[in-house]
Amino acid sequence: MQKLTNKEEEIMHILWKLKKAFVKEVMAEITEEQPHYNTLSTIVRNLEEKGFVSHNAFGNTHQYYPIVSLEEYRKRFMNTAIDNYFNSSYKNMVSFFAKEEKISAAELREILTMIENQEEEK
């Protein structure tokens, strides 16, 4: 799976939300700095070439839909980020967020409870 640019990720989030969309429908979802229609169309075609979306043809128009799920992409993205920025250590990642005060002790206890419950189910 190839890495996406920020703009490609933005477009994928729109397609995951809409499930199926024509370029004009994707355009309507972009709130900041709308690209030119042709530029957006090129981005969507690039996503298709990278294997993230496919389309149904309706005459000269195409309706695009994701073929990579948000969950698949999230898993790949998170694994890569943890490998690249936290030496493949989830402990280092959680510690980073705790130090940055992005996660509270209560949230950490909740996560610990989830882990303990999963271990009990095994």
mmCIF file of C-alpha atoms in Angstrom:
data_model
loop_
_atom_site.group_PDB
_atom_site.id
_atom_site.type_symbol
_atom_site.label_atom_id
_atom_site.label_comp_id
_atom_site.label_asym_id
_atom_site.label_seq_id
_atom_site.Cartn_x
_atom_site.Cartn_y
_atom_site.Cartn_z
ATOM 1 C CA MET A 1 0.000 0.000 0.000
ATOM 2 C CA GLN A 2 1.507 3.313 -1.097
ATOM 3 C CA LYS A 3 1.707 6.347 1.139
ATOM 4 C CA LEU A 4 -0.882 9.020 0.426
ATOM 5 C CA THR A 5 -0.312 12.750 0.272
ATOM 6 C CA ASN A 6 -2.229 14.954 2.728
ATOM 7 C CA LYS A 7 -4.665 15.991 -0.019
ATOM 8 C CA GLU A 8 -5.175 12.354 -1.087
ATOM 9 C CA GLU A 9 -5.905 11.419 2.537
ATOM 10 C CA GLU A 10 -8.422 14.265 2.745
ATOM 11 C CA ILE A 11 -10.176 12.963 -0.384
ATOM 12 C CA MET A 12 -10.143 9.388 0.959
ATOM 13 C CA HIS A 13 -11.807 10.537 4.184
ATOM 14 C CA ILE A 14 -14.545 12.115 2.079
ATOM 15 C CA LEU A 15 -14.985 8.934 0.031
ATOM 16 C CA TRP A 16 -15.061 6.779 3.186
ATOM 17 C CA LYS A 17 -17.758 9.078 4.550
ATOM 18 C CA LEU A 18 -19.845 9.193 1.344
ATOM 19 C CA LYS A 19 -19.147 5.561 0.333
ATOM 20 C CA LYS A 20 -19.756 6.454 -3.357
ATOM 21 C CA ALA A 21 -19.384 9.846 -4.996
ATOM 22 C CA PHE A 22 -18.931 11.732 -8.215
ATOM 23 C CA VAL A 23 -16.106 14.291 -8.294
ATOM 24 C CA LYS A 24 -18.620 17.145 -7.925
ATOM 25 C CA GLU A 25 -19.959 15.521 -4.726
ATOM 26 C CA VAL A 26 -16.430 15.199 -3.344
ATOM 27 C CA MET A 27 -15.850 18.859 -4.238
ATOM 28 C CA ALA A 28 -18.939 19.878 -2.275
ATOM 29 C CA GLU A 29 -17.474 18.252 0.871
ATOM 30 C CA ILE A 30 -14.203 20.210 0.745
ATOM 31 C CA THR A 31 -14.551 23.144 3.103
ATOM 32 C CA GLU A 32 -11.138 24.815 2.796
ATOM 33 C CA GLU A 33 -9.154 25.711 -0.295
ATOM 34 C CA GLN A 34 -11.238 23.923 -2.888
ATOM 35 C CA PRO A 35 -9.030 22.737 -5.725
ATOM 36 C CA HIS A 36 -10.038 23.281 -9.332
ATOM 37 C CA TYR A 37 -12.398 20.542 -10.557
ATOM 38 C CA ASN A 38 -9.748 19.139 -12.951
ATOM 39 C CA THR A 39 -7.166 19.033 -10.148
ATOM 40 C CA LEU A 40 -9.576 17.127 -7.894
ATOM 41 C CA SER A 41 -10.408 14.762 -10.741
ATOM 42 C CA THR A 42 -6.671 14.075 -11.197
ATOM 43 C CA ILE A 43 -6.247 13.392 -7.468
ATOM 44 C CA VAL A 44 -9.119 10.892 -7.535
ATOM 45 C CA ARG A 45 -7.675 9.175 -10.620
ATOM 46 C CA ASN A 46 -4.288 8.986 -8.833
ATOM 47 C CA LEU A 47 -6.031 7.314 -5.890
ATOM 48 C CA GLU A 48 -7.456 4.821 -8.364
ATOM 49 C CA GLU A 49 -3.994 4.151 -9.850
ATOM 50 C CA LYS A 50 -2.626 3.613 -6.323
ATOM 51 C CA GLY A 51 -5.361 1.023 -5.704
ATOM 52 C CA PHE A 52 -7.383 2.952 -3.113
ATOM 53 C CA VAL A 53 -10.525 3.612 -5.156
ATOM 54 C CA SER A 54 -12.374 2.200 -8.130
ATOM 55 C CA HIS A 55 -15.263 3.536 -10.177
ATOM 56 C CA ASN A 56 -18.505 2.768 -11.922
ATOM 57 C CA ALA A 57 -18.861 4.437 -15.307
ATOM 58 C CA PHE A 58 -22.054 6.263 -16.225
ATOM 59 C CA GLY A 59 -21.394 7.428 -19.763
ATOM 60 C CA ASN A 60 -18.559 9.950 -19.584
ATOM 61 C CA THR A 61 -18.912 10.363 -15.837
ATOM 62 C CA HIS A 62 -17.470 8.175 -13.074
ATOM 63 C CA GLN A 63 -18.760 7.450 -9.603
ATOM 64 C CA TYR A 64 -15.856 6.587 -7.308
ATOM 65 C CA TYR A 65 -15.845 4.365 -4.251
ATOM 66 C CA PRO A 66 -13.113 3.237 -1.842
ATOM 67 C CA ILE A 67 -11.698 -0.262 -2.165
ATOM 68 C CA VAL A 68 -9.344 0.173 0.812
ATOM 69 C CA SER A 69 -11.281 0.515 4.057
ATOM 70 C CA LEU A 70 -10.601 3.181 6.631
ATOM 71 C CA GLU A 71 -9.714 0.397 9.093
ATOM 72 C CA GLU A 72 -7.122 -1.113 6.715
ATOM 73 C CA TYR A 73 -5.537 2.278 6.088
ATOM 74 C CA ARG A 74 -5.621 3.240 9.793
ATOM 75 C CA LYS A 75 -3.873 -0.001 10.755
ATOM 76 C CA ARG A 76 -1.139 0.505 8.177
ATOM 77 C CA PHE A 77 -0.729 4.185 9.043
ATOM 78 C CA MET A 78 -0.534 3.543 12.789
ATOM 79 C CA ASN A 79 1.894 0.647 12.417
ATOM 80 C CA THR A 80 4.160 2.778 10.231
ATOM 81 C CA ALA A 81 3.986 5.750 12.625
ATOM 82 C CA ILE A 82 4.754 3.549 15.638
ATOM 83 C CA ASP A 83 7.652 1.904 13.786
ATOM 84 C CA ASN A 84 9.076 5.231 12.567
ATOM 85 C CA TYR A 85 8.531 7.466 15.593
ATOM 86 C CA PHE A 86 8.362 5.174 18.628
ATOM 87 C CA ASN A 87 10.897 2.404 17.816
ATOM 88 C CA SER A 88 8.040 -0.064 17.242
ATOM 89 C CA SER A 89 7.015 0.343 20.903
ATOM 90 C CA TYR A 90 3.406 0.935 21.862
ATOM 91 C CA LYS A 91 4.628 1.676 25.388
ATOM 92 C CA ASN A 92 6.774 4.532 24.003
ATOM 93 C CA MET A 93 3.782 5.851 22.070
ATOM 94 C CA VAL A 94 1.449 5.848 25.081
ATOM 95 C CA SER A 95 4.188 7.372 27.236
ATOM 96 C CA PHE A 96 4.646 10.153 24.662
ATOM 97 C CA PHE A 97 0.940 11.040 24.769
ATOM 98 C CA ALA A 98 0.910 10.924 28.565
ATOM 99 C CA LYS A 99 3.906 13.291 28.762
ATOM 100 C CA GLU A 100 2.268 15.627 26.269
ATOM 101 C CA GLU A 101 -0.897 15.529 28.404
ATOM 102 C CA LYS A 102 -2.921 14.235 25.456
ATOM 103 C CA ILE A 103 -4.237 11.307 27.470
ATOM 104 C CA SER A 104 -5.476 11.321 31.041
ATOM 105 C CA ALA A 105 -4.907 8.814 33.845
ATOM 106 C CA ALA A 106 -8.622 7.952 33.666
ATOM 107 C CA GLU A 107 -8.317 7.191 29.942
ATOM 108 C CA LEU A 108 -5.228 5.053 30.615
ATOM 109 C CA ARG A 109 -7.155 3.110 33.294
ATOM 110 C CA GLU A 110 -9.987 2.609 30.785
ATOM 111 C CA ILE A 111 -7.516 1.255 28.215
ATOM 112 C CA LEU A 112 -6.000 -1.043 30.848
ATOM 113 C CA THR A 113 -9.479 -2.368 31.688
ATOM 114 C CA MET A 114 -10.118 -3.036 27.985
ATOM 115 C CA ILE A 115 -6.828 -4.964 27.721
ATOM 116 C CA GLU A 116 -7.575 -6.964 30.870
ATOM 117 C CA ASN A 117 -11.073 -7.818 29.593
ATOM 118 C CA GLN A 118 -9.641 -9.038 26.286
ATOM 119 C CA GLU A 119 -7.145 -11.241 28.112
ATOM 120 C CA GLU A 120 -9.976 -12.755 30.182
ATOM 121 C CA GLU A 121 -11.925 -13.591 27.009
ATOM 122 C CA LYS A 122 -9.039 -15.638 25.596
#
